[in-house]
XYZ file of C-alpha atoms in Angstrom:
599
model
C -26.435 -20.883 -46.471
C -25.558 -20.157 -42.864
C -22.293 -18.613 -41.743
C -19.517 -21.106 -41.072
C -18.327 -21.866 -37.574
C -14.854 -20.570 -36.727
C -13.356 -24.065 -36.991
C -14.523 -24.319 -40.616
C -12.804 -21.106 -41.750
C -9.636 -21.495 -43.909
C -6.622 -20.531 -41.811
C -5.314 -18.147 -44.487
C -8.366 -15.927 -43.887
C -7.582 -15.600 -40.185
C -5.073 -13.519 -38.278
C -2.029 -15.100 -36.682
C -1.934 -14.471 -32.926
C 1.272 -16.488 -32.654
C 3.172 -13.286 -33.413
C 2.214 -12.241 -29.876
C 2.814 -15.639 -28.280
C 3.722 -18.822 -30.100
C 1.812 -20.865 -27.538
C -0.664 -20.328 -24.736
C 2.051 -21.516 -22.327
C 4.245 -18.565 -23.380
C 1.371 -16.232 -22.597
C 0.972 -17.721 -19.136
C 4.712 -17.309 -18.543
C 4.230 -13.564 -19.051
C 1.229 -13.689 -16.719
C 3.554 -15.086 -14.053
C 6.076 -12.319 -14.803
C 3.263 -9.819 -14.372
C 2.346 -11.234 -10.976
C 5.988 -11.353 -9.868
C 6.654 -7.767 -10.997
C 3.542 -6.599 -9.146
C 4.824 -8.208 -5.928
C 8.272 -6.685 -6.487
C 6.796 -3.203 -6.920
C 4.744 -3.520 -3.744
C 7.845 -4.529 -1.776
C 10.184 -1.962 -3.280
C 8.033 1.123 -3.680
C 4.888 1.093 -1.560
C 5.126 3.876 0.996
C 8.490 4.986 -0.432
C 7.658 7.160 -3.454
C 9.047 10.334 -1.932
C 11.953 11.251 -4.231
C 12.288 12.011 -7.955
C 14.683 9.097 -8.366
C 12.455 6.488 -6.695
C 9.409 7.767 -8.557
C 11.149 7.270 -11.906
C 12.535 3.882 -10.890
C 9.014 2.786 -9.984
C 7.611 4.065 -13.271
C 10.303 2.212 -15.202
C 8.861 -1.004 -13.747
C 5.327 0.270 -14.286
C 6.004 0.584 -18.024
C 6.810 -3.123 -18.076
C 3.540 -3.815 -16.246
C 1.730 -1.917 -19.011
C 3.557 -3.854 -21.715
C 2.834 -7.269 -20.229
C -0.779 -6.358 -19.526
C -1.245 -5.229 -23.125
C 0.253 -8.376 -24.644
C -1.471 -10.927 -22.406
C -4.755 -9.050 -22.446
C -4.933 -8.635 -26.208
C -3.865 -12.228 -26.852
C -6.909 -13.386 -24.893
C -9.336 -10.683 -25.989
C -8.601 -10.966 -29.704
C -9.317 -14.703 -29.577
C -12.767 -13.933 -28.165
C -13.518 -11.192 -30.701
C -13.499 -13.630 -33.633
C -15.644 -16.287 -31.924
C -18.020 -15.383 -29.108
C -19.254 -18.985 -29.147
C -15.908 -20.313 -27.888
C -16.452 -20.822 -24.147
C -12.811 -21.764 -23.482
C -11.589 -18.421 -24.806
C -14.394 -16.623 -22.970
C -13.396 -18.190 -19.653
C -9.688 -17.524 -20.254
C -10.409 -13.887 -21.063
C -12.510 -13.483 -17.917
C -9.740 -15.066 -15.856
C -7.123 -12.664 -17.241
C -9.432 -9.665 -16.796
C -9.974 -10.627 -13.153
C -6.225 -10.871 -12.669
C -5.725 -7.398 -14.147
C -8.318 -5.964 -11.746
C -6.442 -7.547 -8.835
C -3.018 -6.366 -10.008
C -4.050 -2.794 -10.721
C -5.900 -2.628 -7.430
C -2.643 -3.560 -5.667
C -0.676 -1.077 -7.769
C -3.129 1.795 -7.345
C -0.698 3.092 -4.705
C 1.680 4.154 -7.502
C -0.407 7.038 -8.792
C -1.880 7.831 -5.365
C 1.523 8.188 -3.698
C 2.972 10.205 -6.554
C -0.002 12.555 -6.420
C 0.538 13.081 -2.686
C 3.933 14.666 -3.378
C 4.416 18.411 -3.692
C 4.233 19.812 -7.209
C 7.825 21.006 -6.938
C 9.054 17.465 -6.297
C 7.049 16.179 -9.245
C 8.585 18.862 -11.441
C 12.007 17.568 -10.380
C 10.914 14.041 -11.303
C 9.816 15.315 -14.722
C 13.170 17.069 -15.215
C 15.187 13.875 -14.735
C 12.681 11.561 -16.457
C 13.362 10.062 -19.852
C 10.437 7.850 -20.861
C 8.127 8.860 -17.998
C 7.735 12.593 -18.666
C 4.259 12.514 -20.175
C 2.961 10.112 -17.528
C 4.157 12.468 -14.784
C 2.712 15.523 -16.523
C -0.630 13.744 -16.702
C -0.339 12.915 -12.983
C -0.108 16.648 -12.278
C -3.078 17.303 -14.540
C -5.124 14.546 -12.848
C -4.378 15.662 -9.298
C -7.575 17.663 -8.683
C -9.690 14.639 -9.615
C -7.813 11.944 -7.728
C -9.616 10.274 -4.832
C -8.415 8.891 -1.514
C -5.934 6.022 -2.080
C -8.317 3.419 -0.655
C -11.095 4.644 -2.917
C -8.781 4.440 -5.924
C -7.830 0.930 -4.850
C -11.486 -0.088 -4.623
C -12.280 1.385 -8.054
C -9.339 -0.467 -9.600
C -10.530 -3.708 -7.999
C -13.995 -3.103 -9.456
C -12.741 -2.289 -12.965
C -13.984 -5.562 -14.434
C -17.445 -4.907 -12.997
C -17.412 -1.264 -14.105
C -16.675 -2.342 -17.675
C -19.155 -5.230 -17.613
C -21.885 -3.430 -19.639
C -19.719 -3.548 -22.765
C -19.126 -7.277 -22.329
C -22.805 -7.948 -21.682
C -23.788 -5.958 -24.782
C -21.397 -7.955 -26.969
C -22.515 -11.289 -25.503
C -26.169 -10.500 -26.189
C -25.414 -9.221 -29.683
C -22.840 -11.746 -30.879
C -23.612 -14.906 -28.919
C -27.255 -14.901 -27.804
C -29.027 -13.401 -30.812
C -29.872 -16.171 -33.260
C -31.381 -14.867 -36.488
C -33.900 -16.795 -38.534
C -33.686 -16.705 -42.317
C -36.080 -14.404 -44.173
C -38.085 -14.517 -47.388
C -37.871 -12.092 -50.303
C -38.965 -12.550 -53.897
C -39.898 -16.157 -53.270
C -36.396 -17.039 -52.028
C -34.995 -17.738 -48.580
C -31.967 -15.773 -47.322
C -29.756 -16.400 -44.266
C -29.394 -13.615 -41.711
C -26.864 -12.754 -39.024
C -25.490 -9.618 -37.392
C -22.412 -9.483 -39.589
C -24.341 -10.524 -42.704
C -26.753 -7.661 -42.192
C -24.259 -4.910 -41.264
C -21.679 -5.842 -43.902
C -23.849 -7.143 -46.714
C -27.595 -6.541 -46.721
C -27.393 -2.819 -45.943
C -25.663 -2.436 -49.356
C -27.914 -4.903 -51.226
C -29.063 -3.432 -54.550
C -32.289 -5.490 -54.663
C -34.790 -3.275 -52.841
C -37.100 -6.107 -51.827
C -34.245 -8.138 -50.343
C -32.680 -5.112 -48.642
C -35.900 -3.959 -46.982
C -36.935 -7.493 -46.017
C -33.531 -8.011 -44.380
C -33.916 -4.744 -42.453
C -37.370 -5.761 -41.236
C -36.226 -9.240 -40.163
C -33.093 -7.881 -38.500
C -35.070 -5.219 -36.627
C -37.638 -7.774 -35.478
C -34.914 -9.826 -33.826
C -32.991 -7.020 -32.120
C -36.276 -5.557 -30.814
C -36.626 -8.713 -28.717
C -33.527 -7.541 -26.819
C -34.307 -3.811 -26.563
C -35.185 -3.789 -22.862
C -32.157 -5.720 -21.652
C -29.875 -3.700 -23.965
C -31.382 -0.450 -22.669
C -30.857 -1.599 -19.077
C -27.214 -2.420 -19.783
C -26.692 0.940 -21.487
C -28.412 2.801 -18.646
C -26.026 1.051 -16.248
C -23.091 2.208 -18.376
C -24.037 5.893 -18.492
C -25.149 6.108 -14.853
C -21.851 4.543 -13.780
C -19.988 7.138 -15.839
C -21.988 9.918 -14.190
C -21.341 8.521 -10.715
C -17.590 8.364 -11.336
C -17.639 11.882 -12.822
C -19.329 13.200 -9.665
C -16.970 11.290 -7.366
C -13.998 12.809 -9.139
C -15.344 16.339 -8.842
C -16.278 17.024 -12.454
C -19.143 19.445 -13.027
C -20.681 17.181 -15.647
C -20.254 13.772 -17.220
C -19.212 15.580 -20.434
C -16.236 17.170 -18.639
C -15.190 13.793 -17.245
C -15.384 11.981 -20.604
C -13.621 14.763 -22.523
C -10.846 15.117 -19.918
C -8.657 12.262 -21.246
C -9.202 13.476 -24.818
C -7.681 16.849 -23.859
C -10.281 18.837 -25.753
C -12.892 21.360 -24.679
C -16.668 21.044 -24.669
C -16.657 23.761 -27.329
C -14.731 21.484 -29.720
C -17.056 18.586 -28.928
C -20.314 20.492 -29.441
C -18.953 22.186 -32.571
C -18.626 18.875 -34.397
C -22.203 17.851 -33.641
C -23.923 21.215 -34.119
C -22.169 22.346 -37.309
C -22.533 18.994 -39.058
C -26.199 18.717 -38.098
C -26.870 22.237 -39.338
C -24.640 22.463 -42.406
C -24.159 18.918 -43.696
C -27.770 17.759 -43.425
C -28.941 19.776 -46.483
C -26.200 18.198 -48.640
C -27.020 14.671 -47.465
C -30.746 15.216 -48.117
C -29.813 16.080 -51.717
C -27.843 12.849 -51.844
C -30.829 10.874 -50.512
C -33.056 12.424 -53.213
C -30.500 11.443 -55.841
C -30.449 7.815 -54.658
C -34.227 7.692 -54.724
C -34.320 9.009 -58.286
C -31.517 6.776 -59.608
C -33.043 3.620 -58.118
C -36.644 4.643 -58.936
C -37.727 3.978 -55.346
C -41.352 4.401 -54.333
C -40.123 6.102 -51.168
C -36.770 6.689 -49.474
C -36.525 4.663 -46.279
C -33.767 4.415 -43.688
C -32.975 0.946 -45.071
C -32.136 2.497 -48.470
C -29.494 5.013 -47.426
C -26.392 2.906 -48.016
C -27.144 1.660 -51.502
C -24.632 2.514 -54.197
C -25.161 5.250 -56.759
C -24.149 2.808 -59.504
C -24.404 -0.762 -58.147
C -23.917 -2.335 -61.575
C -20.529 -0.622 -61.798
C -19.353 -1.605 -58.304
C -16.691 -4.220 -59.108
C -16.139 -7.276 -56.995
C -12.697 -7.209 -55.421
C -10.958 -10.298 -54.082
C -8.560 -10.152 -51.166
C -5.662 -10.758 -53.542
C -6.802 -7.968 -55.882
C -7.166 -5.543 -52.973
C -3.383 -5.647 -52.417
C -2.646 -3.756 -55.622
C -5.314 -1.146 -54.925
C -4.015 -0.430 -51.441
C -0.301 -0.568 -52.277
C -0.720 1.898 -55.137
C -3.257 4.037 -53.299
C -0.975 4.532 -50.294
C 2.296 4.719 -52.245
C 2.446 8.471 -51.671
C 3.243 7.735 -48.007
C 6.541 6.115 -49.012
C 8.121 2.728 -49.551
C 8.392 1.924 -45.829
C 4.643 2.399 -45.454
C 3.903 0.232 -48.501
C 6.188 -2.476 -47.142
C 4.095 -2.486 -43.968
C 1.021 -3.103 -46.146
C 2.723 -6.019 -47.880
C 3.767 -7.463 -44.530
C 0.222 -7.179 -43.214
C -1.026 -9.432 -46.018
C 1.925 -11.817 -45.942
C 2.126 -12.303 -42.175
C -1.637 -12.533 -41.552
C -2.231 -9.335 -39.600
C -5.789 -9.330 -40.949
C -8.757 -11.527 -40.036
C -10.821 -11.537 -43.246
C -13.126 -14.442 -42.353
C -16.903 -14.442 -42.201
C -17.958 -16.734 -39.375
C -20.678 -17.062 -36.796
C -19.993 -15.333 -33.493
C -17.446 -12.876 -34.912
C -17.490 -9.195 -33.941
C -19.106 -6.893 -36.477
C -17.483 -3.913 -38.163
C -13.751 -3.500 -38.114
C -10.980 -2.544 -35.721
C -7.217 -2.502 -35.406
C -5.343 -3.477 -32.233
C -1.660 -2.525 -32.060
C 0.124 -3.999 -29.028
C 3.342 -2.210 -28.122
C 6.366 -3.942 -29.632
C 4.307 -6.230 -31.888
C 2.522 -5.980 -35.219
C -1.080 -4.836 -35.535
C -4.154 -7.065 -35.745
C -7.026 -6.027 -38.001
C -10.528 -7.453 -37.802
C -13.066 -7.158 -40.621
C -15.320 -9.449 -42.653
C -14.521 -9.594 -46.368
C -17.470 -9.514 -48.794
C -15.592 -8.809 -52.061
C -16.814 -5.208 -52.177
C -14.849 -2.040 -52.833
C -16.199 -0.928 -49.453
C -14.024 -3.679 -47.930
C -10.950 -2.213 -49.643
C -11.666 1.168 -48.070
C -12.266 -0.473 -44.682
C -8.954 -2.314 -44.868
C -7.130 0.865 -45.934
C -8.788 2.590 -42.957
C -7.610 -0.030 -40.464
C -4.135 -0.066 -42.019
C -4.121 3.664 -41.265
C -4.368 2.790 -37.573
C -1.653 0.163 -38.043
C 0.680 2.643 -39.759
C -0.006 5.237 -37.072
C 0.917 2.923 -34.210
C 3.847 1.382 -36.039
C 5.259 4.907 -36.249
C 4.441 6.056 -32.726
C 5.201 2.736 -30.991
C 8.576 2.750 -32.718
C 9.342 6.327 -31.653
C 7.784 6.748 -28.212
C 7.666 5.220 -24.747
C 4.650 3.016 -24.080
C 3.434 5.837 -21.809
C 3.508 8.214 -24.794
C 1.451 6.154 -27.239
C -1.949 6.966 -25.743
C -3.213 9.266 -28.522
C -6.297 11.355 -27.799
C -9.359 9.716 -29.330
C -10.214 13.144 -30.789
C -7.323 12.617 -33.211
C -7.292 8.823 -33.410
C -9.419 8.527 -36.561
C -7.388 11.023 -38.589
C -4.697 8.568 -39.795
C -7.310 5.926 -40.645
C -9.661 8.172 -42.597
C -6.661 9.789 -44.285
C -5.930 6.437 -45.935
C -9.472 6.236 -47.292
C -9.063 9.669 -48.863
C -5.674 8.810 -50.351
C -7.175 5.667 -51.858
C -9.958 7.679 -53.459
C -7.560 10.327 -54.786
C -5.435 7.598 -56.369
C -8.459 6.030 -58.060
C -9.585 9.402 -59.438
C -6.200 9.891 -61.077
C -5.906 6.499 -62.791
C -9.097 6.618 -64.850
C -10.688 9.747 -66.426
C -13.905 7.952 -67.474
C -16.960 9.944 -66.165
C -18.780 6.847 -64.924
C -15.680 5.684 -63.084
C -15.222 9.150 -61.586
C -18.840 9.191 -60.405
C -18.347 5.751 -58.875
C -15.237 6.839 -56.930
C -16.862 10.050 -55.702
C -19.931 8.117 -54.605
C -17.661 5.646 -52.749
C -16.204 8.589 -50.846
C -19.672 9.856 -49.970
C -21.352 6.517 -49.231
C -18.387 4.948 -47.412
C -15.885 7.431 -46.003
C -18.037 10.480 -45.373
C -21.363 8.767 -44.743
C -19.854 6.437 -42.182
C -17.780 9.044 -40.348
C -19.774 12.235 -40.875
C -23.311 10.827 -40.809
C -23.563 7.450 -39.076
C -21.239 8.419 -36.238
C -22.545 11.995 -36.139
C -26.075 10.693 -35.552
C -24.690 8.377 -32.871
C -22.980 11.344 -31.236
C -26.052 13.603 -31.383
C -28.203 10.838 -29.893
C -25.579 10.078 -27.250
C -25.391 13.747 -26.240
C -29.108 13.787 -25.491
C -28.754 10.664 -23.361
C -25.934 12.196 -21.317
C -27.924 15.394 -20.851
C -30.669 13.326 -19.227
C -28.125 11.483 -17.073
C -26.381 14.717 -16.103
C -29.662 15.956 -14.622
C -29.980 12.836 -12.486
C -32.319 10.963 -14.808
C -32.177 7.517 -16.366
C -33.086 5.993 -19.727
C -35.056 2.978 -20.919
C -35.863 1.419 -24.283
C -38.835 3.700 -24.931
C -36.749 6.811 -24.213
C -33.828 5.646 -26.312
C -36.066 4.782 -29.267
C -37.644 8.222 -29.041
C -34.293 10.034 -28.892
C -32.873 8.090 -31.829
C -35.956 8.587 -33.968
C -36.008 12.338 -33.281
C -32.277 12.572 -34.032
C -32.707 10.808 -37.379
C -35.742 12.903 -38.289
C -33.924 16.130 -37.461
C -31.018 15.207 -39.745
C -32.929 13.718 -42.695
C -36.038 15.929 -42.574
C -38.823 14.860 -44.913
C -36.474 13.236 -47.417
C -36.195 9.917 -45.557
C -38.924 7.848 -43.947
C -37.879 7.076 -40.354
C -39.760 4.052 -39.035
C -40.000 2.421 -35.630
C -37.427 -0.074 -36.870
C -35.020 2.758 -37.698
C -35.435 3.998 -34.131
C -33.664 0.820 -32.966
C -30.402 1.992 -34.536
C -29.034 2.820 -31.068
C -28.775 -0.948 -30.448
C -26.388 -1.576 -33.341
C -23.091 0.077 -32.317
C -20.670 -0.609 -29.444
C -19.361 2.973 -29.426
C -21.784 4.053 -26.696
C -19.748 1.950 -24.269
C -16.555 3.851 -25.114
C -17.379 7.284 -23.714
C -17.585 10.201 -26.129
C -16.003 8.348 -29.030
C -18.559 8.557 -31.839
C -18.050 12.272 -32.509
C -14.291 11.783 -32.895
C -14.739 10.064 -36.265
C -15.847 13.338 -37.818
C -13.157 15.228 -35.901
C -10.461 12.922 -37.255
C -11.861 13.012 -40.778
C -11.967 16.813 -40.665
C -8.229 16.866 -39.998
C -7.609 14.126 -42.578
C -9.571 15.968 -45.272
C -7.598 19.155 -44.807
C -4.240 17.333 -44.652
C -5.112 15.295 -47.760
C -5.935 18.474 -49.659
C -2.652 19.957 -48.475
C -0.829 16.866 -49.778
C -2.560 17.371 -53.150
C -1.330 20.972 -53.256
C 2.166 20.632 -51.772
C 3.206 17.004 -52.176
C 6.294 15.811 -50.293
C 6.525 18.574 -47.622
C 2.963 17.839 -46.493
C 3.618 14.072 -46.493
C 6.740 14.548 -44.360
C 4.799 16.671 -41.872
C 2.161 13.933 -41.691
C 4.803 11.327 -40.919
C 5.993 13.503 -38.021
C 2.433 13.582 -36.742
C 2.171 9.793 -36.877
C 5.423 9.393 -34.949
C 4.480 11.985 -32.306
C 1.956 9.663 -30.650
C 0.493 11.151 -27.494
C 3.320 13.624 -26.895
C 1.100 16.380 -28.300
C -2.537 17.213 -27.624
C -4.974 17.199 -30.593
C -4.460 20.901 -31.235
C -0.675 20.390 -31.381
C -0.902 17.322 -33.618
C -3.142 19.191 -36.072
C -0.817 22.190 -36.006
C 2.157 19.943 -36.803
C 0.176 18.786 -39.854
C -0.500 22.400 -40.841
C -4.144 22.549 -39.662
C -5.668 24.933 -37.111
C -8.539 23.204 -35.269
C -8.976 26.008 -32.745
C -11.469 27.528 -35.196
C -14.447 26.081 -37.051
C -12.886 26.837 -40.446
C -11.502 23.317 -41.153
C -14.887 21.750 -40.379
C -16.807 24.247 -42.501
C -14.391 23.738 -45.394
C -14.747 19.962 -45.088
C -18.544 20.172 -45.148
C -18.349 22.427 -48.214
C -16.011 19.899 -49.845
C -18.574 17.137 -49.245
C -21.248 19.341 -50.789
C -19.049 19.924 -53.854
C -18.594 16.170 -54.327
C -22.341 15.561 -54.107
C -22.860 18.349 -56.626
C -20.407 16.733 -59.034
C -22.107 13.328 -58.586
C -25.414 15.012 -59.502
C -23.898 16.632 -62.618
C -22.248 13.401 -63.750
C -25.520 11.553 -63.225
C -27.316 14.009 -65.491
C -24.662 13.473 -68.179
C -24.790 9.686 -67.900
C -28.545 9.186 -67.799
């Protein structure tokens, strides 16, 4: 059967956007407030930001601009993300995005005029600031890369166009691609982007799984040239902006807002490629042996170690797992989990035109909104725990910090989410000593948490690095080049253990992360921190949990190094990453031993 349309989905499986605005009219009232506040700021502050007091008064209004932009923007964007076939929501979202470009073009004078002031005056402004300190400190940091005010104004006006590649990619992927059904074992199976990514990649029937991969690849290949052109536009635009702003390379520009060095970036990719690959090749060999496969293909890498033991989990049943699994974080955290279920923070539905994967959006002053597609798998429980990690993080930091101080470096952003996956696994390991159950939990950690964050996203990051190296030298990329880079990246990681086909080379088409700067590598960075903090919690209990809560509440007031230090982890060295890779290897070794005992 085909996926349902959005209108056919039971409302209890959908999120409730009315917690942002009860009606569309309320949203448009805030749009009018946004316009009015923009006009007020132009009248009151343009050409007058020459004293610490006026600078802070202006930024007090600017915080409200940020808040209103976040609420109105997310209200419109989230509606699109669950149904790319809805033209009304598409048009509304485009209209709001255009308005934001206009408003922030008009308000580009704020940062430009502040940056024109002497550093001493800005230091005075920082001294008397309350909720604007971090914003002003970042202004000082950004100064060397700020352009002429008119140039900044033009770039702000063009923001919708600059970000168009991401929208075009999603439209092609989620609205234009129509998948035909496929045949396997004499039966016909439906196919769609979400069905493939969330279901068929885990399918235990080898014939069905490989047939789905072939059919899926055949369809996306039809779009490889247009997708490559869109991606080339994205990376060349990033390089152009990096050069305009005086950065030596596009890497420096993209890492600048993360507040990390190139050394930290390259370390994640190089060490994992070198040290984790041998462990994951052992894991691939184990899967091949357990499932008696004729060969190990790329389409086989996400199958379960023990698919017959993988229990189906309903949405209702997942509550108990997650509440108990995260109980160590305290009653307030568990109550947030209960509220998320009760008040429909989560969009569980499977429907045509819905975004793939999962994400969590946390507008300032409101509850979070979590998108995923529920398939009654334990993998879904881990995904939901992951996204609730983001929700818990921003509940803590939004409740403790100014809206200017909630912009957490993406280097650290995936630590709270992956931490929840690890806590879930640790809980499951404690409740049942049965060897088969233990093997199942350990394999969930490898095939879900660590595979996704340390392998899938690592390969994305390694591939992406090669693309940016070409762009940094003034080159460009096309479908043939991108296929070649991805295939070589996969072959380097998996060696001779996994057959990498031309279809596998199309993997670069399947993720939106390439349109988010250097984001892919941060999954492993966050999980490195989470692994070490989780192990500390195992050893020390409450003191480690309390430190972690301080980290969650700190938001963007500390750089990644400071956040990790507050949690008791030193990421200035490669030790945490090496220890995490060794930990993964130990788990794979235990899965191998348990398999020998059980066979």
